[in-house]
Amino acid sequence: MTAASLTAFKTKLAAHLAELHELDERNQKKELKATFWQQNDDFTVAREVLIASSGTIGHEVTKFSLVFSKKPSKEEAASICHTLDGPCEQMLSATKVALYCGAGSALGHDIIHGAMRVLKGMHSLSEIIESEELSRVPELTGRVWESCNSVLNTPKSNCVATKRSMLQCITMLNDTINELKQFLTEQEEEESLDDVEQDDEFAFDSNLSPEERALFEGNVKLLDMVAAILKRGVLALKKLDANEDSDALIAWTCDLHRAYAAIQNSIVEAGAALYPPIDEDELSEQVNALETAAASILACLADQPEITDADSQAIEAGRAAFNSQMATVKAQIEVSRT
């Protein structure tokens, strides 16, 4: 493979990535239709092909790394890349086949982003070879190998993918809440660095004022309520497992997953905005975003197939409690402004 061929290989990888980004956008816009909930024979075969393609890339990259221990020339390195051209194309094809076998929102996301990580790694590898930064080859080949290995964990069904994604969202929220509560505990223990900060021109006040403490605690309570809402969604999925492959169920689970995905950034940003010095405008913006995202999840939960009266009443009670606490937090923000 000549230097020109290496450039062509890199260009082809960029085109593969652009196609994956387009597929990701289509998935977010609900253009890729989910057709199964539990395991599906066609998807099982497609998943095996996808995993096999990633295995081929991982195997070739391992050999690539071994060859580079002998410090090959740029031309020799480019020649090695040629052996990866076909497997990279196969991965893109396998990704599309798996998606069109009926992957839904969560499963489609996992498939697309798994392939993206592999091909992005390959693109970065081709770039450093082209620029002759060969000392970075072990780092990049290791990254590609890890990405290929992660494809082995591609969920076997929309059910598994959706639950996994939603549980990850809950875990992230719980981590955020625990960090905030730990910060409050440290405040209460009065383990401050005030004496040091007085001598440090770059120091900032990490202590909460009484108004900020009330605002902080109110927001933590609000996030606790969001956690309860998210857990209810997971419990709702467990109850619906028996109705596998129902069109209404599949459509609803995709909507629920998208609502969970949308709230993740709001959770992180709302938590970060609470640390002093608190910017009320920033916090207000993040609280409003959290309100919108949580309302979307509550609306989706209320719209679940075959919902019972008891579940409907529980969701409405949760909505009322959340709205009440949201009003309290917004009032606290206004007090903090003065």
PDB file of C-alpha atoms in Angstrom, residues 61-62 65 125 136-149:
ATOM      1  CA  VAL A  61      -4.762  -5.154  15.028  1.00  0.00           C
ATOM      2  CA  THR A  62      -3.018  -7.497  17.456  1.00  0.00           C
ATOM      3  CA  SER A  65       0.983  -4.226  17.151  1.00  0.00           C
ATOM      4  CA  LEU A 125      -4.433   4.770  13.703  1.00  0.00           C
ATOM      5  CA  ARG A 136       1.789   6.056  19.281  1.00  0.00           C
ATOM      6  CA  VAL A 137       0.910   2.861  17.418  1.00  0.00           C
ATOM      7  CA  PRO A 138       0.814   0.629  20.548  1.00  0.00           C
ATOM      8  CA  GLU A 139      -1.569   3.077  22.243  1.00  0.00           C
ATOM      9  CA  LEU A 140      -3.917   3.219  19.254  1.00  0.00           C
ATOM     10  CA  THR A 141      -3.852  -0.500  18.506  1.00  0.00           C
ATOM     11  CA  GLY A 142      -4.681  -1.162  22.146  1.00  0.00           C
ATOM     12  CA  ARG A 143      -7.613   1.224  21.934  1.00  0.00           C
ATOM     13  CA  VAL A 144      -8.936  -0.476  18.801  1.00  0.00           C
ATOM     14  CA  TRP A 145      -8.573  -3.909  20.385  1.00  0.00           C
ATOM     15  CA  GLU A 146     -10.520  -2.807  23.466  1.00  0.00           C
ATOM     16  CA  SER A 147     -13.257  -1.354  21.259  1.00  0.00           C
ATOM     17  CA  CYS A 148     -13.476  -4.605  19.304  1.00  0.00           C
ATOM     18  CA  ASN A 149     -13.667  -6.559  22.532  1.00  0.00           C
TER      19      ASN A 149
END
